[in-house]
Amino acid sequence: MYVALWRIIPGPLWLRVAISVAAASVVVAALMMFVFPWVDTFMTPKDVTVRQ
């Protein structure tokens, strides 16, 4: 799968690396801004199993 993605990305090696890093950054930012807060609404802090 990663080889297929690497072959799709155009340009020389340095451009492929830059595009890959930018794409990974966009994915991480989208997860932090949209997916993780949405999942957090389903996780309640009342379900703690560890007692002090």
mmCIF file of N, CA and C in Angstrom:
data_model
loop_
_atom_site.group_PDB
_atom_site.id
_atom_site.type_symbol
_atom_site.label_atom_id
_atom_site.label_comp_id
_atom_site.label_asym_id
_atom_site.label_seq_id
_atom_site.Cartn_x
_atom_site.Cartn_y
_atom_site.Cartn_z
ATOM 1 N N MET A 1 0.817 -1.179 0.000
ATOM 2 C CA MET A 1 0.000 0.000 0.000
ATOM 3 C C MET A 1 0.869 1.254 0.000
ATOM 4 N N TYR A 2 1.869 1.282 0.851
ATOM 5 C CA TYR A 2 2.731 2.459 0.921
ATOM 6 C C TYR A 2 3.560 2.626 -0.348
ATOM 7 N N VAL A 3 3.915 1.524 -0.972
ATOM 8 C CA VAL A 3 4.665 1.602 -2.222
ATOM 9 C C VAL A 3 3.788 2.214 -3.303
ATOM 10 N N ALA A 4 2.520 1.844 -3.333
ATOM 11 C CA ALA A 4 1.604 2.404 -4.324
ATOM 12 C C ALA A 4 1.428 3.908 -4.101
ATOM 13 N N LEU A 5 1.297 4.330 -2.848
ATOM 14 C CA LEU A 5 1.197 5.761 -2.554
ATOM 15 C C LEU A 5 2.477 6.490 -2.933
ATOM 16 N N TRP A 6 3.606 5.877 -2.665
ATOM 17 C CA TRP A 6 4.894 6.503 -2.984
ATOM 18 C C TRP A 6 5.058 6.681 -4.489
ATOM 19 N N ARG A 7 4.556 5.729 -5.268
ATOM 20 C CA ARG A 7 4.657 5.830 -6.722
ATOM 21 C C ARG A 7 3.700 6.873 -7.290
ATOM 22 N N ILE A 8 2.588 7.122 -6.610
ATOM 23 C CA ILE A 8 1.603 8.105 -7.092
ATOM 24 C C ILE A 8 2.120 9.527 -6.901
ATOM 25 N N ILE A 9 2.867 9.771 -5.837
ATOM 26 C CA ILE A 9 3.361 11.120 -5.533
ATOM 27 C C ILE A 9 4.378 11.525 -6.599
ATOM 28 N N PRO A 10 4.159 12.698 -7.220
ATOM 29 C CA PRO A 10 5.064 13.123 -8.303
ATOM 30 C C PRO A 10 6.329 13.796 -7.774
ATOM 31 N N GLY A 11 7.323 13.894 -8.616
ATOM 32 C CA GLY A 11 8.512 14.685 -8.328
ATOM 33 C C GLY A 11 9.692 13.886 -7.823
ATOM 34 N N PRO A 12 10.779 14.611 -7.558
ATOM 35 C CA PRO A 12 11.988 13.970 -7.030
ATOM 36 C C PRO A 12 11.808 13.579 -5.561
ATOM 37 N N LEU A 13 12.830 12.967 -5.008
ATOM 38 C CA LEU A 13 12.748 12.426 -3.652
ATOM 39 C C LEU A 13 12.407 13.494 -2.619
ATOM 40 N N TRP A 14 13.084 14.654 -2.687
ATOM 41 C CA TRP A 14 12.839 15.680 -1.671
ATOM 42 C C TRP A 14 11.406 16.196 -1.725
ATOM 43 N N LEU A 15 10.814 16.257 -2.920
ATOM 44 C CA LEU A 15 9.431 16.702 -3.052
ATOM 45 C C LEU A 15 8.465 15.645 -2.543
ATOM 46 N N ARG A 16 8.767 14.389 -2.798
ATOM 47 C CA ARG A 16 7.931 13.297 -2.280
ATOM 48 C C ARG A 16 7.928 13.289 -0.760
ATOM 49 N N VAL A 17 9.088 13.499 -0.174
ATOM 50 C CA VAL A 17 9.177 13.539 1.290
ATOM 51 C C VAL A 17 8.389 14.723 1.832
ATOM 52 N N ALA A 18 8.515 15.882 1.188
ATOM 53 C CA ALA A 18 7.788 17.079 1.634
ATOM 54 C C ALA A 18 6.280 16.882 1.528
ATOM 55 N N ILE A 19 5.815 16.307 0.440
ATOM 56 C CA ILE A 19 4.381 16.057 0.269
ATOM 57 C C ILE A 19 3.890 15.040 1.290
ATOM 58 N N SER A 20 4.679 14.014 1.557
ATOM 59 C CA SER A 20 4.295 12.999 2.540
ATOM 60 C C SER A 20 4.197 13.591 3.946
ATOM 61 N N VAL A 21 5.162 14.427 4.308
ATOM 62 C CA VAL A 21 5.137 15.065 5.628
ATOM 63 C C VAL A 21 3.951 16.012 5.738
ATOM 64 N N ALA A 22 3.675 16.766 4.692
ATOM 65 C CA ALA A 22 2.532 17.679 4.699
ATOM 66 C C ALA A 22 1.217 16.903 4.809
ATOM 67 N N ALA A 23 1.092 15.824 4.086
ATOM 68 C CA ALA A 23 -0.130 15.019 4.147
ATOM 69 C C ALA A 23 -0.318 14.397 5.523
ATOM 70 N N ALA A 24 0.762 13.915 6.113
ATOM 71 C CA ALA A 24 0.675 13.347 7.456
ATOM 72 C C ALA A 24 0.293 14.420 8.473
ATOM 73 N N SER A 25 0.812 15.622 8.302
ATOM 74 C CA SER A 25 0.462 16.724 9.200
ATOM 75 C C SER A 25 -1.015 17.084 9.086
ATOM 76 N N VAL A 26 -1.537 17.074 7.878
ATOM 77 C CA VAL A 26 -2.959 17.366 7.681
ATOM 78 C C VAL A 26 -3.827 16.297 8.337
ATOM 79 N N VAL A 27 -3.433 15.050 8.215
ATOM 80 C CA VAL A 27 -4.192 13.964 8.830
ATOM 81 C C VAL A 27 -4.178 14.090 10.350
ATOM 82 N N VAL A 28 -3.024 14.357 10.935
ATOM 83 C CA VAL A 28 -2.927 14.514 12.388
ATOM 84 C C VAL A 28 -3.735 15.714 12.858
ATOM 85 N N ALA A 29 -3.676 16.812 12.132
ATOM 86 C CA ALA A 29 -4.449 18.005 12.504
ATOM 87 C C ALA A 29 -5.946 17.728 12.429
ATOM 88 N N ALA A 30 -6.394 17.029 11.404
ATOM 89 C CA ALA A 30 -7.812 16.695 11.290
ATOM 90 C C ALA A 30 -8.258 15.791 12.424
ATOM 91 N N LEU A 31 -7.406 14.841 12.801
ATOM 92 C CA LEU A 31 -7.745 13.979 13.937
ATOM 93 C C LEU A 31 -7.856 14.782 15.223
ATOM 94 N N MET A 32 -6.911 15.672 15.459
ATOM 95 C CA MET A 32 -6.915 16.468 16.686
ATOM 96 C C MET A 32 -8.088 17.447 16.735
ATOM 97 N N MET A 33 -8.475 18.006 15.603
ATOM 98 C CA MET A 33 -9.509 19.033 15.588
ATOM 99 C C MET A 33 -10.927 18.473 15.508
ATOM 100 N N PHE A 34 -11.116 17.345 14.830
ATOM 101 C CA PHE A 34 -12.469 16.875 14.578
ATOM 102 C C PHE A 34 -12.768 15.498 15.170
ATOM 103 N N VAL A 35 -11.918 14.529 14.940
ATOM 104 C CA VAL A 35 -12.236 13.152 15.312
ATOM 105 C C VAL A 35 -12.111 12.932 16.818
ATOM 106 N N PHE A 36 -10.990 13.330 17.415
ATOM 107 C CA PHE A 36 -10.795 13.077 18.839
ATOM 108 C C PHE A 36 -11.802 13.814 19.717
ATOM 109 N N PRO A 37 -12.154 15.089 19.444
ATOM 110 C CA PRO A 37 -13.210 15.718 20.251
ATOM 111 C C PRO A 37 -14.568 15.030 20.088
ATOM 112 N N TRP A 38 -14.866 14.542 18.892
ATOM 113 C CA TRP A 38 -16.126 13.839 18.678
ATOM 114 C C TRP A 38 -16.162 12.531 19.480
ATOM 115 N N VAL A 39 -15.058 11.800 19.488
ATOM 116 C CA VAL A 39 -14.983 10.551 20.247
ATOM 117 C C VAL A 39 -15.029 10.834 21.750
ATOM 118 N N ASP A 40 -14.482 11.960 22.157
ATOM 119 C CA ASP A 40 -14.462 12.317 23.577
ATOM 120 C C ASP A 40 -15.872 12.494 24.139
ATOM 121 N N THR A 41 -16.819 12.891 23.308
ATOM 122 C CA THR A 41 -18.196 13.050 23.784
ATOM 123 C C THR A 41 -18.812 11.723 24.189
ATOM 124 N N PHE A 42 -18.320 10.625 23.646
ATOM 125 C CA PHE A 42 -18.845 9.306 23.977
ATOM 126 C C PHE A 42 -18.137 8.679 25.176
ATOM 127 N N MET A 43 -17.018 9.230 25.581
ATOM 128 C CA MET A 43 -16.252 8.699 26.701
ATOM 129 C C MET A 43 -16.527 9.562 27.928
ATOM 130 N N THR A 44 -17.169 8.979 28.892
ATOM 131 C CA THR A 44 -17.513 9.739 30.090
ATOM 132 C C THR A 44 -16.477 9.502 31.172
ATOM 133 N N PRO A 45 -16.111 10.526 31.929
ATOM 134 C CA PRO A 45 -15.139 10.339 33.006
ATOM 135 C C PRO A 45 -15.733 9.612 34.207
ATOM 136 N N LYS A 46 -17.035 9.329 34.198
ATOM 137 C CA LYS A 46 -17.666 8.616 35.312
ATOM 138 C C LYS A 46 -17.348 7.125 35.293
ATOM 139 N N ASP A 47 -16.789 6.637 34.219
ATOM 140 C CA ASP A 47 -16.487 5.220 34.078
ATOM 141 C C ASP A 47 -15.091 4.868 34.584
ATOM 142 N N VAL A 48 -14.662 5.479 35.666
ATOM 143 C CA VAL A 48 -13.322 5.239 36.211
ATOM 144 C C VAL A 48 -13.362 3.954 37.029
ATOM 145 N N THR A 49 -12.403 3.079 36.791
ATOM 146 C CA THR A 49 -12.359 1.819 37.519
ATOM 147 C C THR A 49 -11.267 1.792 38.578
ATOM 148 N N VAL A 50 -10.402 2.806 38.615
ATOM 149 C CA VAL A 50 -9.317 2.854 39.581
ATOM 150 C C VAL A 50 -9.727 3.750 40.731
ATOM 151 N N ARG A 51 -9.587 3.233 41.951
ATOM 152 C CA ARG A 51 -9.936 4.018 43.129
ATOM 153 C C ARG A 51 -8.668 4.433 43.864
ATOM 154 N N GLN A 52 -8.762 5.563 44.559
ATOM 155 C CA GLN A 52 -7.608 6.049 45.303
ATOM 156 C C GLN A 52 -7.667 5.619 46.739
#
